[in-house]
Amino acid sequence: MKTTDILIVAAVGAIAFCSCKVTNDPVEKKVESVLKTMSLEEKAGQMVQINLDMVYDQYTQTVITDKLDYFVGEKKIGSFLNVPGGHCPDPAEMTKFISALQQKSMETMGIPTIYGLDMIHGSSYYADATIFPQEVNIAATFNPEFAAAMGKSIGYETRAGMVPWTFSPVMDLSRNAAWPRNWESYGEDPLLQSVMASTETRAIQGEDRNNIDQFHCAVSIKHYLGYGAPATGKDRTPAYIDYPTLREKYFAPFKACIEAGALSLMVNSASINGIPMHANYELLTKWLKEELDWDGMIVTDWADINNLYTREYIAKDKKDAIRIGINAGIDMIMEPYDADATDLICELVREGKIKKSRIDDAVRRILRLKVRLGLFDAPVWDAQQYTEYGCREFADASYRAAVESEVLLKNENKVLPLNRNSRILVTGPNANTMRALNGGWTYSWQGSDNLEYGERFNTILEALQKEFTNVTYIPAISYDEAYGQWQNEFVSSFEPAVAAARNSDVIVVCLGENTYCETPGNIDDINISENQTALVKALSSTGKPIVTILNEGRPRVVREIERLSSAVVDIMLPGNYGADALADLLSGDENFSGKLPFTYPKYPNSIHTYDYKVSENQTTMEGAYNYDAKMDVQWEFGHGLSYSNFEYSDLTVNRTCFKTDDTLEFCVKVRNTSGRSGKESVLLYSSDMVASRVPDVRRLRAFEKVSLEPGEEAVVKLRIPASELAFVGTDCKWTLEEGDFRISAGNQAITIHCNKTKIWEGPNRQ
Ligand code: BGC
């Protein structure tokens, strides 16, 4: 028997404090030399970003010269975004448009424009790029290798279309299961989110953030801060998050990415605690620019400056909104359909309502980004050099990520893997659609163009037909593909499916959601649709085993379906190779190793995260009403089964009594006791037993995925600085209190003791 030693350092904890400003003389000299020649109008133009459609003619599919003269020549606009006319271009088409923009920008001001696109899971706005599983799936792999692979592919393929800037990664802690953007980020946990997002950031940007080469892009980490926890679950609606929690949990991934070199950041559209984020001086300027000493650039989200007066009513008009936003710390205004912000900025400066020094600071940050991207020297570059575009290596990584991301939630009586000759009925609305496999931000904003571009990939039905010999397909329910109608379902009689089920050995029912993105994805009811529940009920009358496949961007409540299913697999949004991965997993060619990166709710009114406060879960308090606040979720964060069995033993630590500046090294043995090789993500949790602020029931502190052959045992070492066990107190300071901590991994647990309280000033714990 082989013993493997694996040493892991929890990525976030290991980062030593450093200034996030990397002073680089050549970069700064260039910035200053450009800045000193600029007029106020030119500076204002740099601070505004418009949509390509403002200068693009969708009939001739070209850039319109007089529009370019106006927006770039006259208004000095310094940045563009989006794809032409909402359709999905290829890199050659983007190259054509961007070359025209760059030529005009360089002629007019000698300053290149900067072009940004939402490349969310791969270069997902190009027709033929490599599409990866969405971030929520990458999180479920618990394997940062895939965040690195996706980042590498995004950096490379995005550049192939002359675009040097991507509005990703997304790192909103998804803490409300109904929120329609859950799938865009790496789940509900701050550590998982931080490790994955900072890994992706490094991979997109490459090694040297002062000299990004032509195979990497700048990131725009988003959406700062607290976007993923709207109280109502509806997109762009207010969140109410106490400051200690903002600092301790929501800030963590942004801080990790900024320390990893992130060059720009996009702001949350909504408000926190009554202050729209676009107006929040403390969180934008103090936390980011001052405390972290970050020299990167802050861009608004889509038209959000306007929302300060049209939606949030904290400004009386547009000019007032711009004043508030820029003074709060906004550097670039994404103002898709108007250039009047440039004039308003100039007026505000002339009236003394925005200081010239604030404008210079914003423009420096924008110019710095352009210099770091090499755009002054090469506003366009050789489009022929991208010979690896859409290559096998990227596609393989996408397939492997899908395999490691799909989560086996239930497998009663070992109904899976399926016998290759079983008679299989495939049914349900998600069985034969590429659109649902990919989700939003795929070929178009709402993901509705998958029919056209996803053609060459396999739907679940197609992949199962290739893998198994005896497959019958009766959809019973299908989605309305009309634009904006994603929630509508067409239902036919269930009888044909039920009849076919009677003649089958097993039913694979593919359920979930059609695609959506942002506000159009809002829902009033987190239950899975009534039609889908009714279909499973009808099928269950046959007594045949049901394998339920959940293909969804957020956990829809499936309590009744789960009861009737022998197996449940949550494939979330696994991308173009997601169905191939599923077929290989169902047949047993591949083994499951994904784990949930979020808590799967059981009831619509009982939405929890795994790190709930201890007092949220109370046993019955006897009295007139027998008050009961028992935690009851469908599946816990970190849940995920495998065809292998893993046994944990001998959790040990290098010191049971520790000081706040110690490094703690935990070891745990994990053994594969089955006859199948498999992978296991070892998750190390801590629980603060008594604290002056009500403690979280547990927190993930480190994780590592190991691969084990049958009978193999590994000693997994997980190392974290003791300071990682601190929490943020009500005074907003990091605090590690004297007392006991329970540390657990698998079914193993030990208690360790902190011998002295320590409080840190500032955002860092060194
Ligand atoms: C979204 C952002 C996106 C931006 C630009 C907004 O509606 O909230 O995530 O980056 O549009 O497309």
mmCIF file of C-alpha atoms and ligand atoms in Angstrom, residues 49 81-82 116-118 120 125 167-168 170 172 181 184 220 222-223 227 235-236 266-267 269 300-304 334 441 445 517-518, ligand 1:
data_model
loop_
_atom_site.group_PDB
_atom_site.id
_atom_site.type_symbol
_atom_site.label_atom_id
_atom_site.label_comp_id
_atom_site.label_asym_id
_atom_site.label_seq_id
_atom_site.Cartn_x
_atom_site.Cartn_y
_atom_site.Cartn_z
ATOM 1 C CA GLN A 49 -17.270 53.885 -21.564
ATOM 2 C CA LEU A 81 -17.858 47.405 -24.431
ATOM 3 C CA ASN A 82 -20.166 44.695 -25.644
ATOM 4 C CA GLY A 116 -14.083 45.146 -22.419
ATOM 5 C CA LEU A 117 -16.265 42.040 -22.783
ATOM 6 C CA ASP A 118 -18.030 39.683 -20.398
ATOM 7 C CA ILE A 120 -17.595 34.590 -18.042
ATOM 8 C CA TYR A 125 -19.059 35.901 -26.207
ATOM 9 C CA PHE A 167 -15.410 41.618 -16.895
ATOM 10 C CA SER A 168 -14.617 38.499 -14.895
ATOM 11 C CA VAL A 170 -17.285 36.974 -10.655
ATOM 12 C CA ASP A 172 -20.054 37.512 -5.300
ATOM 13 C CA ARG A 181 -26.820 35.159 -10.566
ATOM 14 C CA GLU A 184 -21.968 33.090 -12.067
ATOM 15 C CA SER A 220 -12.406 43.267 -13.801
ATOM 16 C CA LYS A 222 -16.969 41.952 -9.725
ATOM 17 C CA HIS A 223 -19.415 42.977 -8.308
ATOM 18 C CA TYR A 227 -24.177 41.825 -4.501
ATOM 19 C CA ASP A 235 -31.362 40.926 -8.704
ATOM 20 C CA ARG A 236 -30.164 44.498 -8.056
ATOM 21 C CA MET A 266 -16.707 46.520 -11.174
ATOM 22 C CA VAL A 267 -19.185 47.786 -8.616
ATOM 23 C CA SER A 269 -25.471 47.735 -8.899
ATOM 24 C CA THR A 300 -19.396 51.176 -12.683
ATOM 25 C CA ASP A 301 -21.776 48.473 -13.728
ATOM 26 C CA TRP A 302 -24.179 49.063 -16.657
ATOM 27 C CA ALA A 303 -25.584 52.620 -16.471
ATOM 28 C CA ASP A 304 -25.470 52.471 -12.707
ATOM 29 C CA MET A 334 -20.081 52.577 -17.989
ATOM 30 C CA TRP A 441 -23.449 34.592 -20.769
ATOM 31 C CA TRP A 445 -26.432 37.681 -22.546
ATOM 32 C CA CYS A 517 -29.245 36.136 -16.596
ATOM 33 C CA GLU A 518 -29.531 39.038 -14.170
HETATM 34 C C1 BGC B 1 -23.842 43.170 -15.522
HETATM 35 C C2 BGC B 1 -22.334 43.054 -15.435
HETATM 36 C C3 BGC B 1 -21.716 43.135 -16.804
HETATM 37 C C4 BGC B 1 -22.161 44.420 -17.473
HETATM 38 C C5 BGC B 1 -21.552 44.637 -18.848
HETATM 39 C C6 BGC B 1 -24.267 44.348 -16.372
HETATM 40 O O1 BGC B 1 -25.639 44.316 -16.618
HETATM 41 O O2 BGC B 1 -24.367 43.320 -14.226
HETATM 42 O O3 BGC B 1 -21.983 41.860 -14.801
HETATM 43 O O4 BGC B 1 -20.326 43.079 -16.714
HETATM 44 O O5 BGC B 1 -23.571 44.403 -17.593
HETATM 45 O O6 BGC B 1 -22.054 43.766 -19.773
#
